[in-house]
């Protein structure tokens, strides 16, 4: 399963969800879905904005969890 790592990156950088809303010029619902890993899909444009805002690569945004 592929999961988003957005909240972990925010925590590591000591940034808030509110900060990310402003950086992405998005809304709180969208950022919550990304941070809580409940988004069914993520646009490439959103991935690009996340990478710029969080100063990371797409590889940093995603974590692959092995099935048990």
PDB file of N, CA, C and O in Angstrom:
ATOM      1  N   UNK A   1       0.839  -1.178   0.000  1.00  0.00           N
ATOM      2  CA  UNK A   1       0.000   0.000   0.000  1.00  0.00           C
ATOM      3  C   UNK A   1       0.889   1.248   0.000  1.00  0.00           C
ATOM      4  O   UNK A   1       1.889   1.300   0.704  1.00  0.00           O
ATOM      5  N   UNK A   2       0.521   2.228  -0.775  1.00  0.00           N
ATOM      6  CA  UNK A   2       1.259   3.490  -0.842  1.00  0.00           C
ATOM      7  C   UNK A   2       0.543   4.517   0.030  1.00  0.00           C
ATOM      8  O   UNK A   2      -0.663   4.731  -0.120  1.00  0.00           O
ATOM      9  N   UNK A   3       1.290   5.130   0.933  1.00  0.00           N
ATOM     10  CA  UNK A   3       0.736   6.143   1.833  1.00  0.00           C
ATOM     11  C   UNK A   3       1.456   7.467   1.653  1.00  0.00           C
ATOM     12  O   UNK A   3       2.637   7.496   1.285  1.00  0.00           O
ATOM     13  N   UNK A   4       0.743   8.533   1.942  1.00  0.00           N
ATOM     14  CA  UNK A   4       1.348   9.861   1.914  1.00  0.00           C
ATOM     15  C   UNK A   4       2.097  10.110   3.216  1.00  0.00           C
ATOM     16  O   UNK A   4       1.664   9.693   4.285  1.00  0.00           O
ATOM     17  N   UNK A   5       3.199  10.809   3.114  1.00  0.00           N
ATOM     18  CA  UNK A   5       4.080  11.071   4.236  1.00  0.00           C
ATOM     19  C   UNK A   5       4.050  12.555   4.617  1.00  0.00           C
ATOM     20  O   UNK A   5       4.967  13.047   5.265  1.00  0.00           O
ATOM     21  N   UNK A   6       3.016  13.267   4.235  1.00  0.00           N
ATOM     22  CA  UNK A   6       2.964  14.727   4.388  1.00  0.00           C
ATOM     23  C   UNK A   6       3.037  15.147   5.851  1.00  0.00           C
ATOM     24  O   UNK A   6       3.818  16.034   6.208  1.00  0.00           O
ATOM     25  N   UNK A   7       2.258  14.523   6.717  1.00  0.00           N
ATOM     26  CA  UNK A   7       2.250  14.930   8.117  1.00  0.00           C
ATOM     27  C   UNK A   7       3.612  14.721   8.768  1.00  0.00           C
ATOM     28  O   UNK A   7       4.077  15.567   9.533  1.00  0.00           O
ATOM     29  N   UNK A   8       4.279  13.623   8.451  1.00  0.00           N
ATOM     30  CA  UNK A   8       5.617  13.378   9.008  1.00  0.00           C
ATOM     31  C   UNK A   8       6.609  14.453   8.574  1.00  0.00           C
ATOM     32  O   UNK A   8       7.437  14.902   9.366  1.00  0.00           O
ATOM     33  N   UNK A   9       6.520  14.865   7.319  1.00  0.00           N
ATOM     34  CA  UNK A   9       7.411  15.909   6.812  1.00  0.00           C
ATOM     35  C   UNK A   9       7.102  17.231   7.503  1.00  0.00           C
ATOM     36  O   UNK A   9       8.019  17.946   7.915  1.00  0.00           O
ATOM     37  N   UNK A  10       5.826  17.548   7.656  1.00  0.00           N
ATOM     38  CA  UNK A  10       5.446  18.777   8.367  1.00  0.00           C
ATOM     39  C   UNK A  10       5.989  18.760   9.790  1.00  0.00           C
ATOM     40  O   UNK A  10       6.544  19.762  10.266  1.00  0.00           O
ATOM     41  N   UNK A  11       5.829  17.654  10.482  1.00  0.00           N
ATOM     42  CA  UNK A  11       6.319  17.532  11.860  1.00  0.00           C
ATOM     43  C   UNK A  11       7.830  17.729  11.922  1.00  0.00           C
ATOM     44  O   UNK A  11       8.331  18.460  12.785  1.00  0.00           O
ATOM     45  N   UNK A  12       8.536  17.086  11.013  1.00  0.00           N
ATOM     46  CA  UNK A  12       9.994  17.178  10.986  1.00  0.00           C
ATOM     47  C   UNK A  12      10.460  18.611  10.738  1.00  0.00           C
ATOM     48  O   UNK A  12      11.455  19.052  11.297  1.00  0.00           O
ATOM     49  N   UNK A  13       9.707  19.344   9.900  1.00  0.00           N
ATOM     50  CA  UNK A  13      10.074  20.720   9.572  1.00  0.00           C
ATOM     51  C   UNK A  13       9.440  21.739  10.521  1.00  0.00           C
ATOM     52  O   UNK A  13       9.603  22.937  10.340  1.00  0.00           O
ATOM     53  N   UNK A  14       8.695  21.232  11.514  1.00  0.00           N
ATOM     54  CA  UNK A  14       8.024  22.083  12.498  1.00  0.00           C
ATOM     55  C   UNK A  14       7.090  23.105  11.838  1.00  0.00           C
ATOM     56  O   UNK A  14       7.073  24.283  12.185  1.00  0.00           O
ATOM     57  N   UNK A  15       6.328  22.618  10.874  1.00  0.00           N
ATOM     58  CA  UNK A  15       5.341  23.431  10.164  1.00  0.00           C
ATOM     59  C   UNK A  15       3.953  22.907  10.492  1.00  0.00           C
ATOM     60  O   UNK A  15       3.770  21.746  10.838  1.00  0.00           O
ATOM     61  N   UNK A  16       2.967  23.772  10.345  1.00  0.00           N
ATOM     62  CA  UNK A  16       1.586  23.397  10.659  1.00  0.00           C
ATOM     63  C   UNK A  16       0.777  23.155   9.386  1.00  0.00           C
ATOM     64  O   UNK A  16       1.179  23.547   8.291  1.00  0.00           O
ATOM     65  N   UNK A  17      -0.362  22.547   9.586  1.00  0.00           N
ATOM     66  CA  UNK A  17      -1.285  22.356   8.460  1.00  0.00           C
ATOM     67  C   UNK A  17      -1.760  23.709   7.941  1.00  0.00           C
ATOM     68  O   UNK A  17      -1.932  23.888   6.744  1.00  0.00           O
ATOM     69  N   UNK A  18      -1.965  24.644   8.856  1.00  0.00           N
ATOM     70  CA  UNK A  18      -2.382  25.994   8.453  1.00  0.00           C
ATOM     71  C   UNK A  18      -1.334  26.611   7.520  1.00  0.00           C
ATOM     72  O   UNK A  18      -1.675  27.202   6.493  1.00  0.00           O
ATOM     73  N   UNK A  19      -0.065  26.449   7.862  1.00  0.00           N
ATOM     74  CA  UNK A  19       1.022  26.950   7.018  1.00  0.00           C
ATOM     75  C   UNK A  19       0.935  26.320   5.631  1.00  0.00           C
ATOM     76  O   UNK A  19       1.076  27.009   4.615  1.00  0.00           O
ATOM     77  N   UNK A  20       0.675  25.007   5.584  1.00  0.00           N
ATOM     78  CA  UNK A  20       0.606  24.306   4.301  1.00  0.00           C
ATOM     79  C   UNK A  20      -0.588  24.771   3.470  1.00  0.00           C
ATOM     80  O   UNK A  20      -0.480  24.906   2.255  1.00  0.00           O
ATOM     81  N   UNK A  21      -1.709  25.038   4.118  1.00  0.00           N
ATOM     82  CA  UNK A  21      -2.881  25.580   3.409  1.00  0.00           C
ATOM     83  C   UNK A  21      -2.495  26.866   2.688  1.00  0.00           C
ATOM     84  O   UNK A  21      -2.808  27.053   1.507  1.00  0.00           O
ATOM     85  N   UNK A  22      -1.795  27.738   3.387  1.00  0.00           N
ATOM     86  CA  UNK A  22      -1.385  29.015   2.793  1.00  0.00           C
ATOM     87  C   UNK A  22      -0.367  28.805   1.670  1.00  0.00           C
ATOM     88  O   UNK A  22      -0.461  29.446   0.622  1.00  0.00           O
ATOM     89  N   UNK A  23       0.594  27.911   1.870  1.00  0.00           N
ATOM     90  CA  UNK A  23       1.621  27.649   0.863  1.00  0.00           C
ATOM     91  C   UNK A  23       1.024  27.058  -0.415  1.00  0.00           C
ATOM     92  O   UNK A  23       1.458  27.394  -1.511  1.00  0.00           O
ATOM     93  N   UNK A  24       0.064  26.167  -0.253  1.00  0.00           N
ATOM     94  CA  UNK A  24      -0.548  25.510  -1.419  1.00  0.00           C
ATOM     95  C   UNK A  24      -1.658  26.350  -2.043  1.00  0.00           C
ATOM     96  O   UNK A  24      -2.165  26.002  -3.103  1.00  0.00           O
ATOM     97  N   UNK A  25      -2.038  27.423  -1.341  1.00  0.00           N
ATOM     98  CA  UNK A  25      -3.200  28.220  -1.764  1.00  0.00           C
ATOM     99  C   UNK A  25      -4.392  27.292  -1.954  1.00  0.00           C
ATOM    100  O   UNK A  25      -5.073  27.307  -2.968  1.00  0.00           O
ATOM    101  N   UNK A  26      -4.600  26.472  -0.938  1.00  0.00           N
ATOM    102  CA  UNK A  26      -5.629  25.441  -0.968  1.00  0.00           C
ATOM    103  C   UNK A  26      -6.622  25.691   0.154  1.00  0.00           C
ATOM    104  O   UNK A  26      -6.691  26.786   0.696  1.00  0.00           O
ATOM    105  N   UNK A  27      -7.369  24.662   0.498  1.00  0.00           N
ATOM    106  CA  UNK A  27      -8.290  24.783   1.623  1.00  0.00           C
ATOM    107  C   UNK A  27      -7.929  23.749   2.688  1.00  0.00           C
ATOM    108  O   UNK A  27      -7.204  22.796   2.438  1.00  0.00           O
ATOM    109  N   UNK A  28      -8.455  23.966   3.887  1.00  0.00           N
ATOM    110  CA  UNK A  28      -8.085  23.129   5.023  1.00  0.00           C
ATOM    111  C   UNK A  28      -8.542  21.684   4.830  1.00  0.00           C
ATOM    112  O   UNK A  28      -7.842  20.760   5.235  1.00  0.00           O
ATOM    113  N   UNK A  29      -9.683  21.487   4.195  1.00  0.00           N
ATOM    114  CA  UNK A  29     -10.184  20.126   3.969  1.00  0.00           C
ATOM    115  C   UNK A  29      -9.212  19.311   3.110  1.00  0.00           C
ATOM    116  O   UNK A  29      -8.901  18.157   3.429  1.00  0.00           O
ATOM    117  N   UNK A  30      -8.713  19.921   2.048  1.00  0.00           N
ATOM    118  CA  UNK A  30      -7.771  19.233   1.171  1.00  0.00           C
ATOM    119  C   UNK A  30      -6.484  18.882   1.915  1.00  0.00           C
ATOM    120  O   UNK A  30      -5.999  17.754   1.821  1.00  0.00           O
ATOM    121  N   UNK A  31      -5.942  19.830   2.659  1.00  0.00           N
ATOM    122  CA  UNK A  31      -4.710  19.589   3.399  1.00  0.00           C
ATOM    123  C   UNK A  31      -4.932  18.519   4.471  1.00  0.00           C
ATOM    124  O   UNK A  31      -4.084  17.650   4.670  1.00  0.00           O
ATOM    125  N   UNK A  32      -6.060  18.547   5.143  1.00  0.00           N
ATOM    126  CA  UNK A  32      -6.361  17.511   6.139  1.00  0.00           C
ATOM    127  C   UNK A  32      -6.390  16.131   5.500  1.00  0.00           C
ATOM    128  O   UNK A  32      -5.860  15.170   6.063  1.00  0.00           O
ATOM    129  N   UNK A  33      -7.006  16.034   4.335  1.00  0.00           N
ATOM    130  CA  UNK A  33      -7.076  14.738   3.644  1.00  0.00           C
ATOM    131  C   UNK A  33      -5.680  14.246   3.261  1.00  0.00           C
ATOM    132  O   UNK A  33      -5.384  13.063   3.376  1.00  0.00           O
ATOM    133  N   UNK A  34      -4.824  15.152   2.830  1.00  0.00           N
ATOM    134  CA  UNK A  34      -3.454  14.786   2.484  1.00  0.00           C
ATOM    135  C   UNK A  34      -2.674  14.353   3.728  1.00  0.00           C
ATOM    136  O   UNK A  34      -1.988  13.336   3.722  1.00  0.00           O
ATOM    137  N   UNK A  35      -2.796  15.121   4.789  1.00  0.00           N
ATOM    138  CA  UNK A  35      -2.051  14.837   6.022  1.00  0.00           C
ATOM    139  C   UNK A  35      -2.566  13.584   6.727  1.00  0.00           C
ATOM    140  O   UNK A  35      -1.790  12.858   7.349  1.00  0.00           O
ATOM    141  N   UNK A  36      -3.859  13.346   6.647  1.00  0.00           N
ATOM    142  CA  UNK A  36      -4.451  12.177   7.305  1.00  0.00           C
ATOM    143  C   UNK A  36      -4.409  10.932   6.427  1.00  0.00           C
ATOM    144  O   UNK A  36      -4.901   9.877   6.814  1.00  0.00           O
ATOM    145  N   UNK A  37      -3.854  11.091   5.225  1.00  0.00           N
ATOM    146  CA  UNK A  37      -3.676   9.983   4.295  1.00  0.00           C
ATOM    147  C   UNK A  37      -5.010   9.334   3.905  1.00  0.00           C
ATOM    148  O   UNK A  37      -5.130   8.113   3.849  1.00  0.00           O
ATOM    149  N   UNK A  38      -6.003  10.150   3.646  1.00  0.00           N
ATOM    150  CA  UNK A  38      -7.308   9.625   3.236  1.00  0.00           C
ATOM    151  C   UNK A  38      -7.703  10.099   1.837  1.00  0.00           C
ATOM    152  O   UNK A  38      -8.837   9.886   1.412  1.00  0.00           O
ATOM    153  N   UNK A  39      -6.773  10.699   1.107  1.00  0.00           N
ATOM    154  CA  UNK A  39      -7.050  11.109  -0.267  1.00  0.00           C
ATOM    155  C   UNK A  39      -7.083   9.883  -1.170  1.00  0.00           C
ATOM    156  O   UNK A  39      -6.194   9.041  -1.116  1.00  0.00           O
ATOM    157  N   UNK A  40      -8.101   9.812  -1.994  1.00  0.00           N
ATOM    158  CA  UNK A  40      -8.207   8.700  -2.941  1.00  0.00           C
ATOM    159  C   UNK A  40      -7.288   8.921  -4.138  1.00  0.00           C
ATOM    160  O   UNK A  40      -6.821   7.972  -4.758  1.00  0.00           O
ATOM    161  N   UNK A  41      -7.016  10.187  -4.432  1.00  0.00           N
ATOM    162  CA  UNK A  41      -6.161  10.528  -5.567  1.00  0.00           C
ATOM    163  C   UNK A  41      -5.469  11.857  -5.281  1.00  0.00           C
ATOM    164  O   UNK A  41      -5.982  12.673  -4.515  1.00  0.00           O
ATOM    165  N   UNK A  42      -4.309  12.033  -5.907  1.00  0.00           N
ATOM    166  CA  UNK A  42      -3.569  13.282  -5.751  1.00  0.00           C
ATOM    167  C   UNK A  42      -3.140  13.739  -7.137  1.00  0.00           C
ATOM    168  O   UNK A  42      -2.508  12.984  -7.878  1.00  0.00           O
ATOM    169  N   UNK A  43      -3.517  14.957  -7.493  1.00  0.00           N
ATOM    170  CA  UNK A  43      -3.132  15.503  -8.791  1.00  0.00           C
ATOM    171  C   UNK A  43      -1.627  15.734  -8.852  1.00  0.00           C
ATOM    172  O   UNK A  43      -0.995  16.042  -7.841  1.00  0.00           O
ATOM    173  N   UNK A  44      -1.062  15.599 -10.039  1.00  0.00           N
ATOM    174  CA  UNK A  44       0.361  15.872 -10.226  1.00  0.00           C
ATOM    175  C   UNK A  44       0.698  17.307  -9.840  1.00  0.00           C
ATOM    176  O   UNK A  44       1.755  17.571  -9.274  1.00  0.00           O
ATOM    177  N   UNK A  45      -0.195  18.220 -10.127  1.00  0.00           N
ATOM    178  CA  UNK A  45       0.002  19.625  -9.763  1.00  0.00           C
ATOM    179  C   UNK A  45       0.136  19.772  -8.243  1.00  0.00           C
ATOM    180  O   UNK A  45       0.974  20.532  -7.758  1.00  0.00           O
ATOM    181  N   UNK A  46      -0.660  19.016  -7.508  1.00  0.00           N
ATOM    182  CA  UNK A  46      -0.599  19.058  -6.044  1.00  0.00           C
ATOM    183  C   UNK A  46       0.723  18.483  -5.553  1.00  0.00           C
ATOM    184  O   UNK A  46       1.336  19.025  -4.628  1.00  0.00           O
ATOM    185  N   UNK A  47       1.184  17.405  -6.164  1.00  0.00           N
ATOM    186  CA  UNK A  47       2.471  16.816  -5.787  1.00  0.00           C
ATOM    187  C   UNK A  47       3.584  17.837  -6.010  1.00  0.00           C
ATOM    188  O   UNK A  47       4.459  18.007  -5.165  1.00  0.00           O
ATOM    189  N   UNK A  48       3.530  18.520  -7.130  1.00  0.00           N
ATOM    190  CA  UNK A  48       4.542  19.540  -7.428  1.00  0.00           C
ATOM    191  C   UNK A  48       4.515  20.661  -6.390  1.00  0.00           C
ATOM    192  O   UNK A  48       5.556  21.085  -5.880  1.00  0.00           O
ATOM    193  N   UNK A  49       3.326  21.139  -6.045  1.00  0.00           N
ATOM    194  CA  UNK A  49       3.203  22.200  -5.038  1.00  0.00           C
ATOM    195  C   UNK A  49       3.697  21.737  -3.671  1.00  0.00           C
ATOM    196  O   UNK A  49       4.359  22.490  -2.956  1.00  0.00           O
ATOM    197  N   UNK A  50       3.370  20.490  -3.313  1.00  0.00           N
ATOM    198  CA  UNK A  50       3.839  19.944  -2.037  1.00  0.00           C
ATOM    199  C   UNK A  50       5.368  19.884  -2.009  1.00  0.00           C
ATOM    200  O   UNK A  50       5.991  20.261  -1.007  1.00  0.00           O
ATOM    201  N   UNK A  51       5.964  19.429  -3.086  1.00  0.00           N
ATOM    202  CA  UNK A  51       7.416  19.327  -3.151  1.00  0.00           C
ATOM    203  C   UNK A  51       8.079  20.696  -3.008  1.00  0.00           C
ATOM    204  O   UNK A  51       9.085  20.840  -2.300  1.00  0.00           O
ATOM    205  N   UNK A  52       7.521  21.689  -3.654  1.00  0.00           N
ATOM    206  CA  UNK A  52       8.083  23.041  -3.558  1.00  0.00           C
ATOM    207  C   UNK A  52       7.921  23.594  -2.148  1.00  0.00           C
ATOM    208  O   UNK A  52       8.860  24.143  -1.573  1.00  0.00           O
ATOM    209  N   UNK A  53       6.734  23.462  -1.587  1.00  0.00           N
ATOM    210  CA  UNK A  53       6.465  24.008  -0.257  1.00  0.00           C
ATOM    211  C   UNK A  53       7.288  23.314   0.824  1.00  0.00           C
ATOM    212  O   UNK A  53       7.818  23.961   1.730  1.00  0.00           O
ATOM    213  N   UNK A  54       7.405  21.997   0.717  1.00  0.00           N
ATOM    214  CA  UNK A  54       8.088  21.216   1.749  1.00  0.00           C
ATOM    215  C   UNK A  54       9.565  20.988   1.442  1.00  0.00           C
ATOM    216  O   UNK A  54      10.263  20.341   2.216  1.00  0.00           O
ATOM    217  N   UNK A  55      10.013  21.517   0.303  1.00  0.00           N
ATOM    218  CA  UNK A  55      11.403  21.364  -0.131  1.00  0.00           C
ATOM    219  C   UNK A  55      11.817  19.892  -0.087  1.00  0.00           C
ATOM    220  O   UNK A  55      12.760  19.506   0.606  1.00  0.00           O
ATOM    221  N   UNK A  56      11.077  19.083  -0.829  1.00  0.00           N
ATOM    222  CA  UNK A  56      11.347  17.648  -0.855  1.00  0.00           C
ATOM    223  C   UNK A  56      11.130  17.118  -2.271  1.00  0.00           C
ATOM    224  O   UNK A  56      10.765  17.868  -3.171  1.00  0.00           O
ATOM    225  N   UNK A  57      11.339  15.839  -2.451  1.00  0.00           N
ATOM    226  CA  UNK A  57      11.120  15.200  -3.744  1.00  0.00           C
ATOM    227  C   UNK A  57       9.831  14.371  -3.670  1.00  0.00           C
ATOM    228  O   UNK A  57       9.349  14.073  -2.567  1.00  0.00           O
ATOM    229  N   UNK A  58       9.293  13.978  -4.809  1.00  0.00           N
ATOM    230  CA  UNK A  58       8.122  13.097  -4.777  1.00  0.00           C
ATOM    231  C   UNK A  58       8.395  11.803  -4.003  1.00  0.00           C
ATOM    232  O   UNK A  58       7.509  11.286  -3.338  1.00  0.00           O
ATOM    233  N   UNK A  59       9.624  11.309  -4.053  1.00  0.00           N
ATOM    234  CA  UNK A  59       9.968  10.099  -3.294  1.00  0.00           C
ATOM    235  C   UNK A  59       9.780  10.307  -1.798  1.00  0.00           C
ATOM    236  O   UNK A  59       9.452   9.361  -1.077  1.00  0.00           O
ATOM    237  N   UNK A  60      10.005  11.525  -1.324  1.00  0.00           N
ATOM    238  CA  UNK A  60       9.838  11.818   0.099  1.00  0.00           C
ATOM    239  C   UNK A  60       8.364  11.838   0.509  1.00  0.00           C
ATOM    240  O   UNK A  60       8.038  11.600   1.670  1.00  0.00           O
ATOM    241  N   UNK A  61       7.491  12.144  -0.441  1.00  0.00           N
ATOM    242  CA  UNK A  61       6.063  12.291  -0.129  1.00  0.00           C
ATOM    243  C   UNK A  61       5.331  10.969   0.062  1.00  0.00           C
ATOM    244  O   UNK A  61       4.278  10.931   0.689  1.00  0.00           O
ATOM    245  N   UNK A  62       5.886   9.907  -0.485  1.00  0.00           N
ATOM    246  CA  UNK A  62       5.191   8.621  -0.461  1.00  0.00           C
ATOM    247  C   UNK A  62       5.985   7.570   0.293  1.00  0.00           C
ATOM    248  O   UNK A  62       7.210   7.522   0.208  1.00  0.00           O
ATOM    249  N   UNK A  63       5.267   6.719   1.013  1.00  0.00           N
ATOM    250  CA  UNK A  63       5.865   5.605   1.742  1.00  0.00           C
ATOM    251  C   UNK A  63       5.136   4.340   1.307  1.00  0.00           C
ATOM    252  O   UNK A  63       3.904   4.317   1.250  1.00  0.00           O
ATOM    253  N   UNK A  64       5.897   3.322   0.987  1.00  0.00           N
ATOM    254  CA  UNK A  64       5.299   2.035   0.600  1.00  0.00           C
ATOM    255  C   UNK A  64       5.340   1.114   1.799  1.00  0.00           C
ATOM    256  O   UNK A  64       6.413   0.856   2.356  1.00  0.00           O
ATOM    257  N   UNK A  65       4.154   0.665   2.207  1.00  0.00           N
ATOM    258  CA  UNK A  65       4.064  -0.288   3.307  1.00  0.00           C
ATOM    259  C   UNK A  65       3.842  -1.672   2.736  1.00  0.00           C
ATOM    260  O   UNK A  65       2.991  -1.873   1.886  1.00  0.00           O
ATOM    261  N   UNK A  66       4.620  -2.596   3.211  1.00  0.00           N
ATOM    262  CA  UNK A  66       4.509  -3.983   2.775  1.00  0.00           C
ATOM    263  C   UNK A  66       3.246  -4.608   3.358  1.00  0.00           C
ATOM    264  O   UNK A  66       2.895  -4.352   4.501  1.00  0.00           O
ATOM    265  N   UNK A  67       2.567  -5.446   2.559  1.00  0.00           N
ATOM    266  CA  UNK A  67       1.430  -6.194   3.072  1.00  0.00           C
ATOM    267  C   UNK A  67       1.943  -7.276   4.018  1.00  0.00           C
ATOM    268  O   UNK A  67       2.985  -7.871   3.786  1.00  0.00           O
ATOM    269  N   UNK A  68       1.204  -7.496   5.069  1.00  0.00           N
ATOM    270  CA  UNK A  68       1.638  -8.496   6.060  1.00  0.00           C
ATOM    271  C   UNK A  68       0.856  -9.750   5.948  1.00  0.00           C
ATOM    272  O   UNK A  68      -0.176  -9.906   5.575  1.00  0.00           O
TER     273      UNK A  68
END
